[in-house]
Tab-separated table of C-alpha atoms and ligand atoms in Angstrom:
chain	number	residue	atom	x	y	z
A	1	UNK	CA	-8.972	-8.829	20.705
A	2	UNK	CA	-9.545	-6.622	23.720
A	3	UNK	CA	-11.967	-3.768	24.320
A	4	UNK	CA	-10.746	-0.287	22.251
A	5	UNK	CA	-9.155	2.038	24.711
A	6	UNK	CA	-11.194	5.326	25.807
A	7	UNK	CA	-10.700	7.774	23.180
A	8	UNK	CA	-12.948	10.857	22.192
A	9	UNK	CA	-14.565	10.923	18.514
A	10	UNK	CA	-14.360	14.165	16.456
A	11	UNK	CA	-16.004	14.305	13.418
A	12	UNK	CA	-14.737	17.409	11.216
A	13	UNK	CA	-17.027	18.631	8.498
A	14	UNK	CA	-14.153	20.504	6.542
A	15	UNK	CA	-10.395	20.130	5.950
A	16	UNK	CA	-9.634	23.017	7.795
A	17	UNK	CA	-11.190	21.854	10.648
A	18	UNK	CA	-9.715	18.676	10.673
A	19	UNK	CA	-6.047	19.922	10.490
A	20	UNK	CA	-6.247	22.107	13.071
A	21	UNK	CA	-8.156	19.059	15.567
A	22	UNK	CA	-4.865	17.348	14.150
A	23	UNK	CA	-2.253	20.558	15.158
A	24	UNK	CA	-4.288	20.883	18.508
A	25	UNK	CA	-3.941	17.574	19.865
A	26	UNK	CA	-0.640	15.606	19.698
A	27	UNK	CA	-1.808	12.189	20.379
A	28	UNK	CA	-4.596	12.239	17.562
A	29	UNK	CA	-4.966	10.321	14.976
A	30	UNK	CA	-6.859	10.253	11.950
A	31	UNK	CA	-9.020	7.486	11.109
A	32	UNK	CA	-10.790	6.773	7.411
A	33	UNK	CA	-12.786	3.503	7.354
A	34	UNK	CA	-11.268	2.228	10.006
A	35	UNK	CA	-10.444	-1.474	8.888
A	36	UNK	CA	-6.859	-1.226	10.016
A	37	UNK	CA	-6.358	1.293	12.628
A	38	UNK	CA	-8.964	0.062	14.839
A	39	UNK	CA	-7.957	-3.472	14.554
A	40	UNK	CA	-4.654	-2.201	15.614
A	41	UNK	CA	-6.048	-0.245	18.797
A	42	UNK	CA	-8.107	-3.379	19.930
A	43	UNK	CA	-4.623	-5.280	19.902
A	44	UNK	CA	-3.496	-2.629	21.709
A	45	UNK	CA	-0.921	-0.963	19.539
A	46	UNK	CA	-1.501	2.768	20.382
A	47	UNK	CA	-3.967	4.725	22.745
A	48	UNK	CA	-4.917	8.012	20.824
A	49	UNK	CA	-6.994	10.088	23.281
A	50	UNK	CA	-8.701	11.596	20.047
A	51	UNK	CA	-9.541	9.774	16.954
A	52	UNK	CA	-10.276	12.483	13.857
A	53	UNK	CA	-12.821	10.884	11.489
A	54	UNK	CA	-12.385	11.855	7.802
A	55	UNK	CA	-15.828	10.904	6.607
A	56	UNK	CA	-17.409	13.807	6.553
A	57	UNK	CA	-14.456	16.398	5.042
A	58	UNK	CA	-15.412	16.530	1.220
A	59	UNK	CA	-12.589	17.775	0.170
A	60	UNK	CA	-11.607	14.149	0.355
A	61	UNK	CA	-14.120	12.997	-1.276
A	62	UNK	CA	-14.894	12.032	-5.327
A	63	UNK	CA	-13.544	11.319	-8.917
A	64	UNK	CA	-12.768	13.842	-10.667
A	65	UNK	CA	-11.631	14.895	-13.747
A	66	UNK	CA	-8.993	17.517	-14.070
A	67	UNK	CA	-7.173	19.335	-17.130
A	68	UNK	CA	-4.366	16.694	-16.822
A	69	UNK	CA	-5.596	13.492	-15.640
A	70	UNK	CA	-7.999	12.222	-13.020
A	71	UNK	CA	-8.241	13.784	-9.210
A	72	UNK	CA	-9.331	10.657	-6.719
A	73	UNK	CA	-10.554	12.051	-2.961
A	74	UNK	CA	-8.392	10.044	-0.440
A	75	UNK	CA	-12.370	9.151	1.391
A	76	UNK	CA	-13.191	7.590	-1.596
A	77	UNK	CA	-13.528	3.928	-0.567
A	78	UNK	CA	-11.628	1.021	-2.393
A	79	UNK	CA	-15.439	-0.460	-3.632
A	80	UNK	CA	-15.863	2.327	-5.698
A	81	UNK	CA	-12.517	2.430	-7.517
A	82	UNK	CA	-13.093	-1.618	-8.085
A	83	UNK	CA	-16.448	-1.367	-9.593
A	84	UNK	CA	-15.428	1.957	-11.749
A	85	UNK	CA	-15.585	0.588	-15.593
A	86	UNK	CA	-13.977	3.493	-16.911
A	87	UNK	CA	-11.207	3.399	-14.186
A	88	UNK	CA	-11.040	-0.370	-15.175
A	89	UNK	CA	-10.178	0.659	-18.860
A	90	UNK	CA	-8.030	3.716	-18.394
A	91	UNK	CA	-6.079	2.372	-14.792
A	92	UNK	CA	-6.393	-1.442	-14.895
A	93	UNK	CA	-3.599	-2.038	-12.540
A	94	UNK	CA	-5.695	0.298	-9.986
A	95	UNK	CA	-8.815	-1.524	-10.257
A	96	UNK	CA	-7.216	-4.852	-10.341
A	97	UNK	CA	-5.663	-4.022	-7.243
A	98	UNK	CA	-8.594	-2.706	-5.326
A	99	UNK	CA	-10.827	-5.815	-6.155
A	100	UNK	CA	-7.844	-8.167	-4.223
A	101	UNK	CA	-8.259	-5.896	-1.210
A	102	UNK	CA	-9.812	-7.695	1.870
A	103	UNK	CA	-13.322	-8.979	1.797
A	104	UNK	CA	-16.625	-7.234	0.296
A	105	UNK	CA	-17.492	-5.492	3.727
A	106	UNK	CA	-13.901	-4.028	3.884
A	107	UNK	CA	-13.828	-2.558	0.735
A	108	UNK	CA	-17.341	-1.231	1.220
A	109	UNK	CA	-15.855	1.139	4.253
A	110	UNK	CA	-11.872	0.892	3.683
A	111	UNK	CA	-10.815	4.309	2.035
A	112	UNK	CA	-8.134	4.833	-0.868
A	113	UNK	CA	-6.452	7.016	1.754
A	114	UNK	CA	-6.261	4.457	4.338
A	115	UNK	CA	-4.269	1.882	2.209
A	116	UNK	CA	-2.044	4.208	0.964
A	117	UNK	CA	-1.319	5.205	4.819
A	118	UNK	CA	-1.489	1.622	6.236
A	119	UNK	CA	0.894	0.544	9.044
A	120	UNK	CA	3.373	-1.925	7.821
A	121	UNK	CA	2.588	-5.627	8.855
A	122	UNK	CA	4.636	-8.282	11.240
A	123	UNK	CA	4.077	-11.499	12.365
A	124	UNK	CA	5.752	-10.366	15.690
A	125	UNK	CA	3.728	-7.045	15.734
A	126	UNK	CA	0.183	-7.898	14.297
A	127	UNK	CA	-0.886	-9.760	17.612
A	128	UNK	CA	-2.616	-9.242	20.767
A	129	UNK	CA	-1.353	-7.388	23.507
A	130	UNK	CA	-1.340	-10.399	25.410
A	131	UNK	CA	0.707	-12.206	23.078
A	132	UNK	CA	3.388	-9.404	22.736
A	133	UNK	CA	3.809	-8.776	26.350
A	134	UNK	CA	4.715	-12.985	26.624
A	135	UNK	CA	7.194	-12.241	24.008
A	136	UNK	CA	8.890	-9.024	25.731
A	137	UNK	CA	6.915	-6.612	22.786
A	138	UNK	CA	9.420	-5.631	20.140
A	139	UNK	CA	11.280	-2.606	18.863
A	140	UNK	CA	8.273	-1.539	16.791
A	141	UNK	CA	6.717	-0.629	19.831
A	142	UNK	CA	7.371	-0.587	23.210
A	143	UNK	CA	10.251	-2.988	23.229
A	144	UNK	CA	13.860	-2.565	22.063
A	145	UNK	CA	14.510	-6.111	20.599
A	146	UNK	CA	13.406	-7.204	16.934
A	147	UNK	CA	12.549	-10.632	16.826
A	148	UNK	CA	13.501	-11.222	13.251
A	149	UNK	CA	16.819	-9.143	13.318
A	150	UNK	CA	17.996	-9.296	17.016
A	151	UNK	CA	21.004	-7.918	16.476
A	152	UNK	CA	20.161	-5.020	14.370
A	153	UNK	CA	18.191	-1.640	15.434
A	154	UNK	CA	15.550	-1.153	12.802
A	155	UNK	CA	12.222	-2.638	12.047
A	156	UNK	CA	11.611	-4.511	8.757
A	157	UNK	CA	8.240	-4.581	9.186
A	158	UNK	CA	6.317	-5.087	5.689
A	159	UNK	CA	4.064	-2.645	3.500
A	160	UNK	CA	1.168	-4.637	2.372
A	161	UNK	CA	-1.422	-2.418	1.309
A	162	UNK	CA	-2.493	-3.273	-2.528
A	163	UNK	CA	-2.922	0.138	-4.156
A	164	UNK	CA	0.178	1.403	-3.702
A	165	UNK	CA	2.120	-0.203	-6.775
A	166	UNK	CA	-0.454	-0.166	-8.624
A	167	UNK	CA	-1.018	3.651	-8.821
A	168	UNK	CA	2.894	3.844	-9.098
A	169	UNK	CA	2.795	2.060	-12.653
A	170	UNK	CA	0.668	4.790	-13.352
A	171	UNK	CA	2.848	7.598	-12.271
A	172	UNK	CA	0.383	8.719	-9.512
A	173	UNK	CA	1.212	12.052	-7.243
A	174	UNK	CA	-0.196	12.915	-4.234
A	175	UNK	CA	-1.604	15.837	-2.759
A	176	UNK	CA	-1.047	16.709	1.037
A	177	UNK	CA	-2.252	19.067	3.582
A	178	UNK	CA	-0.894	20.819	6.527
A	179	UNK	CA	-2.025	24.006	8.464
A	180	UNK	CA	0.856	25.584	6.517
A	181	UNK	CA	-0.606	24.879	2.640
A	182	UNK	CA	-0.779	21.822	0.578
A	183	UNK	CA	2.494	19.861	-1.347
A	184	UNK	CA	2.228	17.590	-4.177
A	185	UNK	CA	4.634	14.955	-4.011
A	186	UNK	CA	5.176	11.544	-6.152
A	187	UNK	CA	3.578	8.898	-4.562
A	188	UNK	CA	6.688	6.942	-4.278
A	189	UNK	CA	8.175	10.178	-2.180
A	190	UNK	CA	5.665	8.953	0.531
A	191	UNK	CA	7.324	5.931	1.756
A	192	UNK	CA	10.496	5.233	3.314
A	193	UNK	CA	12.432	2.226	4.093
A	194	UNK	CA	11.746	1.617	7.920
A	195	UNK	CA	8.997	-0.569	8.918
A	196	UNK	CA	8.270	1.896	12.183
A	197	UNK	CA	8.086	4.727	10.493
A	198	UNK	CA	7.792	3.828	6.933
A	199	UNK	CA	5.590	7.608	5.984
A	200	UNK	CA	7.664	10.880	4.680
A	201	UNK	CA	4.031	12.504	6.376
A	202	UNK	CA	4.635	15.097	9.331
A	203	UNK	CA	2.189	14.386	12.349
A	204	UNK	CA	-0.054	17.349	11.241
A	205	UNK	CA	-0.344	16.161	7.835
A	206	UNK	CA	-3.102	14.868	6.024
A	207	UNK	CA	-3.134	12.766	2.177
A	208	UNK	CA	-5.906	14.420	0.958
A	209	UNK	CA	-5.954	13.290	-2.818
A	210	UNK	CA	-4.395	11.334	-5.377
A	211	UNK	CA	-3.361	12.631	-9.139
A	212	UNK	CA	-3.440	10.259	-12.262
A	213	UNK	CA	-2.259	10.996	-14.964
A	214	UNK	CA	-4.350	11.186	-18.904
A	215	UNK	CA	-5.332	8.260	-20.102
A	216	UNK	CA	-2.879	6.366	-22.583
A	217	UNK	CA	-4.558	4.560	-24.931
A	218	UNK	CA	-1.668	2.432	-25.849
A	219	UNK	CA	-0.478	1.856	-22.026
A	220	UNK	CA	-1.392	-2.277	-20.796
A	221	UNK	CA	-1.418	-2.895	-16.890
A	222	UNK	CA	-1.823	-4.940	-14.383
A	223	UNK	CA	-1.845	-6.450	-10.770
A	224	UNK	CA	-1.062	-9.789	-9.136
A	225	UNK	CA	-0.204	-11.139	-5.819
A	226	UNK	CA	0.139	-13.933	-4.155
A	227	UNK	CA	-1.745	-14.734	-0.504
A	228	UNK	CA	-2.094	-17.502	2.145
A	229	UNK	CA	-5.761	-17.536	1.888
A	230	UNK	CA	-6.417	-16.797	-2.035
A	231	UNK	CA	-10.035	-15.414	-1.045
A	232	UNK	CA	-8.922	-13.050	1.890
A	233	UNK	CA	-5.358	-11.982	2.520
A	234	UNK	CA	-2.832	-9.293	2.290
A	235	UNK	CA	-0.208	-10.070	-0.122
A	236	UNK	CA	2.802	-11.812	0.836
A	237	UNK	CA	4.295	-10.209	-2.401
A	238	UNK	CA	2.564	-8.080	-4.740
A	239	UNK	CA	3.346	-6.479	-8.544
A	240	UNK	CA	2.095	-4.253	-10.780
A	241	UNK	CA	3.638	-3.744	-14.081
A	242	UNK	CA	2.741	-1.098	-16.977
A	243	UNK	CA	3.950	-1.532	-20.152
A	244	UNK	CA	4.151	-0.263	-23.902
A	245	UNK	CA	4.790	-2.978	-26.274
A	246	UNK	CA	4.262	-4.440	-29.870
A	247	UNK	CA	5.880	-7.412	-31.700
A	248	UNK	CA	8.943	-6.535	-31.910
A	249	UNK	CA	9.704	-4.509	-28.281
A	250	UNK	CA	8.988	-3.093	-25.468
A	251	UNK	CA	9.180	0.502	-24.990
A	252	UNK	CA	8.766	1.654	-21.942
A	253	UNK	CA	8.323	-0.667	-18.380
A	254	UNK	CA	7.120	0.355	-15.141
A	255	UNK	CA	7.826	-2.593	-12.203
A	256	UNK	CA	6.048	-1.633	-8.879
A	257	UNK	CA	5.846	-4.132	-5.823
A	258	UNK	CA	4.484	-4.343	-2.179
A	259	UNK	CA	4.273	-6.956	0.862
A	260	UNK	CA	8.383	-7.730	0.333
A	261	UNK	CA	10.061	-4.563	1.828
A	262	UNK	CA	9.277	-1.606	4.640
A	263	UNK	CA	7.819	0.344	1.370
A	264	UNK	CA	6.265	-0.418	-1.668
A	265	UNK	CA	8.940	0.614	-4.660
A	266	UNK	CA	9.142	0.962	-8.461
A	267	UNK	CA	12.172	-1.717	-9.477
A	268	UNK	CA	15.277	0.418	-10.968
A	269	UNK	CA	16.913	-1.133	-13.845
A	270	UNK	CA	14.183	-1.649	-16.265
A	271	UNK	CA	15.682	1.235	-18.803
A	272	UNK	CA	18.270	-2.167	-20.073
A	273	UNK	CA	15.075	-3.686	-20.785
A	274	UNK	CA	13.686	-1.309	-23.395
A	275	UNK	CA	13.795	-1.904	-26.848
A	276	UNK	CA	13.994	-5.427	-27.043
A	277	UNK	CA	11.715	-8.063	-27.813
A	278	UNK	CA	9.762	-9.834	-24.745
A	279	UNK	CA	11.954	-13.617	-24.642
A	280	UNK	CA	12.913	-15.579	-22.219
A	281	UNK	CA	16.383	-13.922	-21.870
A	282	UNK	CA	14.999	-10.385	-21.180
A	283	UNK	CA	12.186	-12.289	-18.628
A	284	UNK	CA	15.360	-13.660	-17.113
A	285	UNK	CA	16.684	-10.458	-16.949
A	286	UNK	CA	13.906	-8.863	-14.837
A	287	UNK	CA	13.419	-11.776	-12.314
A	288	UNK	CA	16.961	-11.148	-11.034
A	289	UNK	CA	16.196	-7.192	-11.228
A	290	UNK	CA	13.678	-8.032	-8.946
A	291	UNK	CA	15.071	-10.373	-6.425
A	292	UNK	CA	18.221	-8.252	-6.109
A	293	UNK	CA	15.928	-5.591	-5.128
A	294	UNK	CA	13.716	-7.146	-2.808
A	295	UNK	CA	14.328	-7.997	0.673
A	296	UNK	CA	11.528	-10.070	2.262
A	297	UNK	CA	12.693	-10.557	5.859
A	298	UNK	CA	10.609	-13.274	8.602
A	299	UNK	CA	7.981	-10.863	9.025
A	300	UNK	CA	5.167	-13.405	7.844
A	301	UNK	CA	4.889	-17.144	8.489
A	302	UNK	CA	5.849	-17.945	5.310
A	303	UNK	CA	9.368	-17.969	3.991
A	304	UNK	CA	11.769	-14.766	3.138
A	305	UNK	CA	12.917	-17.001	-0.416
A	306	UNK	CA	9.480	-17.952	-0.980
A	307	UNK	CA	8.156	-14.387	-1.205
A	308	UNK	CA	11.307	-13.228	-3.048
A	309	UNK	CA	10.586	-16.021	-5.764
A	310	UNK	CA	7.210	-15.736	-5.926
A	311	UNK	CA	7.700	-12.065	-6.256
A	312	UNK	CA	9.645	-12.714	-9.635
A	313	UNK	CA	7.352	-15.240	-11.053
A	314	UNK	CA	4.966	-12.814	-10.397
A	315	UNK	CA	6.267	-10.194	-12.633
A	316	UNK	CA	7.640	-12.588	-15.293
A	317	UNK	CA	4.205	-13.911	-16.126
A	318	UNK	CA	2.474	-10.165	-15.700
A	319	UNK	CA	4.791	-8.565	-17.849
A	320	UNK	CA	4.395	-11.495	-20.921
A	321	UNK	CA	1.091	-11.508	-20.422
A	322	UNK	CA	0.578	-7.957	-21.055
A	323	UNK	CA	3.016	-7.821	-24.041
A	324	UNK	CA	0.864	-10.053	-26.114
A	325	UNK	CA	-2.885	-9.280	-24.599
A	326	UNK	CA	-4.680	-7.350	-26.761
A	327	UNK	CA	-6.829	-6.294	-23.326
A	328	UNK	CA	-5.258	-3.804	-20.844
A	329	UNK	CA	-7.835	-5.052	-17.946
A	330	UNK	CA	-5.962	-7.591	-15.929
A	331	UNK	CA	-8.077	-9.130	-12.663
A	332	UNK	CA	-5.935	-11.633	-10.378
A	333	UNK	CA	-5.566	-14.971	-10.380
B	1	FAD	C1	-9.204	-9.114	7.496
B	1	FAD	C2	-8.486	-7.985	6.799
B	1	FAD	C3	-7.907	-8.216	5.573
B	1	FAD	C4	-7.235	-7.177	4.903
B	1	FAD	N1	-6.676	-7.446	3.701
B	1	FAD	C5	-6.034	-6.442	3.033
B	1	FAD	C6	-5.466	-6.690	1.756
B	1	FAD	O1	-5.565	-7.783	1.198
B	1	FAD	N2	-4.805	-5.671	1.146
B	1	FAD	C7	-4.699	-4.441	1.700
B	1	FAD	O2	-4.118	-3.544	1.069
B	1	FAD	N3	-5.235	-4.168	2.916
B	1	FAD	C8	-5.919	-5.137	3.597
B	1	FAD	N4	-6.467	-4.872	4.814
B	1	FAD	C9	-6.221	-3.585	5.462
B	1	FAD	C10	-7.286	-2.514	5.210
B	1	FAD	O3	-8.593	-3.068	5.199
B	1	FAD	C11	-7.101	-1.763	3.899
B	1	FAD	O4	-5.736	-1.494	3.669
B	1	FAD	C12	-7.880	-0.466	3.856
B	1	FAD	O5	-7.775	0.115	2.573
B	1	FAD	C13	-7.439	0.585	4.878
B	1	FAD	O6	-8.235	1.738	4.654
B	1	FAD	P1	-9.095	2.400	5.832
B	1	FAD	O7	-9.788	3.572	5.252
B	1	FAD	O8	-9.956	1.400	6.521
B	1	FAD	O9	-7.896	2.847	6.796
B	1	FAD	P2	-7.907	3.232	8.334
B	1	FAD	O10	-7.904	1.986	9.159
B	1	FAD	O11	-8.959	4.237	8.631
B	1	FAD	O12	-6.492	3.957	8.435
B	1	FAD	C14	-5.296	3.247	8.178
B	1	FAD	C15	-4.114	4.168	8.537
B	1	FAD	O13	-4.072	5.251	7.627
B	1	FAD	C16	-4.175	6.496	8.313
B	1	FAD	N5	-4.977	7.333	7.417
B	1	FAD	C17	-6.209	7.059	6.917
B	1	FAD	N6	-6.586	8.017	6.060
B	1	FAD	C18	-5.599	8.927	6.031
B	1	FAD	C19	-5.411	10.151	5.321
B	1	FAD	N7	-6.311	10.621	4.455
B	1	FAD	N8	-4.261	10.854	5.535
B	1	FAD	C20	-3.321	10.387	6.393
B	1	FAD	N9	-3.440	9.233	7.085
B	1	FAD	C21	-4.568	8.507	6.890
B	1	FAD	C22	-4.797	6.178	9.653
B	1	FAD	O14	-4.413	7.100	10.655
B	1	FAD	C23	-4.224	4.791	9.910
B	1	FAD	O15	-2.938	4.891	10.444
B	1	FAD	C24	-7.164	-5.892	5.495
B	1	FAD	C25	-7.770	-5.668	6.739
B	1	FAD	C26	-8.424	-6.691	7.385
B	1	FAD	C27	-9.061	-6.415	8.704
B	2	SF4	S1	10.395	-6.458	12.129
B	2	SF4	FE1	11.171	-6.587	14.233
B	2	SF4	S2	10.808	-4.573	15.169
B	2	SF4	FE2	9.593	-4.712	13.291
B	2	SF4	S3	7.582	-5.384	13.987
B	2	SF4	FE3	8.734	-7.233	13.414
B	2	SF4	S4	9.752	-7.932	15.292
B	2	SF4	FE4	9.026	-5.845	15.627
């Protein structure tokens, strides 16, 4: 890692404030915890002359409870969502998810706004400058070659952050801010399917909050992925499933995943599942749902198939697991 470039600090103490650093200056960036954008900047991808600090804007900050669910602050840091025990019982996916984040020490800084906003990850990208200058940079940034599609002209750079498809399975909106009002848009409106510029967020734009829904008594979720280092990695495939289900059926099935594509995404398809009882045909079923849908490309060091399969087996065991636990609260393996 090399020395962070010069930048100057600004540390807003109220949303308004902090949009308008953010309209003012057009090479600013925002910065939460900090446990991904400034490894990025001391690998030299990107030179912000001003980095805007969210720490101290409260309207980012807290739990809430509102008339029609639960209002979480995007500054609210990924330690406190994983050792929430009501969150655990009414959002299991969420919590499940948070507690495979990182290390201890991350999670004690890294924000719920910062995953959701994460760059996408490459094995050709996530190196030092040093490295990517021997290796002529790549389209991502500041070269015009990719090195795992040469001849095509996009990025398939991979969304890895945890949280993502986890709040999905839970129907989660967002709220964002701009010096022209605030939007609330389905989380899954957020992302798009290009690993260099995989946010539907304008440069002046802010996440300041995420919207859960009420708590469903009957609802059963959960989180798994699957990592080169089981006690410290992002995921090379990650799934969260919600479900309603009793002997006989399932009826209703929510499929999110992360690490495989540009963008975390619900599956489509799972309507054909509903109504019917959880066998071995229907699993069948939703492992091909899900590695028709997928498309892991040589963005890691471990192999496309691998991560498509593993992806599957993932979400085979999750979902029969939850159709006959009598527990929603799902931790991962
Ligand atoms: C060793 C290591 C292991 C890791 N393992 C994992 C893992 O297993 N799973 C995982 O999901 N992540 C992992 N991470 C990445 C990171 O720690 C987490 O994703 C963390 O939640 C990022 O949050 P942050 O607040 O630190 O983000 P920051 O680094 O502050 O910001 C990340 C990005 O989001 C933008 N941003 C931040 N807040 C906002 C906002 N409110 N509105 C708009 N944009 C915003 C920033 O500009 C930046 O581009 C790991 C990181 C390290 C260093
Ligand atoms: S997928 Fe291609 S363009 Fe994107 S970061 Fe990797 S090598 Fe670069």
């Amino acid at each position: 890692m090399q020395l962070l470039p010069r930048f100057e600090l600004q540390s807003p103490q109220s949303l308004d404030a902090a949009l308008a650093l953010l309209a003012a200056n057009d090479s600013a960036r925002v910065v939460a915890g900090g446990t991904d954008l400034i490894t990025n900047l001391r690998h030299g991808l990107g030179a912000p002359a001003t980095l805007i600090e969210l720490g101290r804007v409260p309207e980012l900050s807290g739990i809430t409870a509102e008339a029609s669910g639960l209002r979480l602050g995007a500054g609210v840091t990924l330690e406190t969502i994983a050792d929430n025990a009501e969150l655990a019982l009414a959002y299991p996916a969420l919590v499940a998810a948070a507690r495979a984040v990182a290390a201890p020490a991350h999670r004690a800084v890294a924000t719920l706004g910062g995953n959701l906003c994460l760059d996408t990850r490459c094995v050709f990208f996530n190196q030092s400058q040093a490295w990517r200058a021997g290796n002529d940079y790549c389209l991502k940034y500041r070269g015009d070659t990719c090195h795992v599609a040469p001849t095509g002209k996009r990025c398939h750079a991979a969304f890895s952050g945890d949280l993502a498809p986890a709040l999905m399975v839970h129907g989660a909106a967002i709220e964002i801010a701009s010096p022209a009002g605030t939007r609330r848009v389905s989380l899954a409106d957020l992302y798009v399917e290009d690993g260099a510029a995989h946010l539907a967020l304008e440069r002046t734009e802010i996440l300041t909050g995420v919207f859960l829904g009420a708590v469903d008594d009957g609802l059963r979720s959960g989180y798994r992925k699957a990592r080169a280092r089981a006690a410290i990695d992002f995921p090379l495939a990650g799934v969260a499933v919600s479900l309603h289900a009793d002997s006989d059926a399932l009826s209703s099935l929510a499929v999110a995943l992360t690490g495989t594509n540009p963008r975390p995404f619900l599956l489509e398809g799972t309507d054909a599942l509903l109504g019917r009882p959880v066998d071995g045909t229907l699993l069948a079923e939703l492992s091909k749902l899900i590695q028709k849908q997928v498309s892991p490309m040589r963005t890691t060091v471990t192999a496309s198939n691998y991560r498509r399969q593993v992806a599957a087996v993932l979400a085979v065991r999750l979902v029969r697991e939850l159709s006959i636990t009598a527990t929603a609260n799902v931790i991962p393996a």
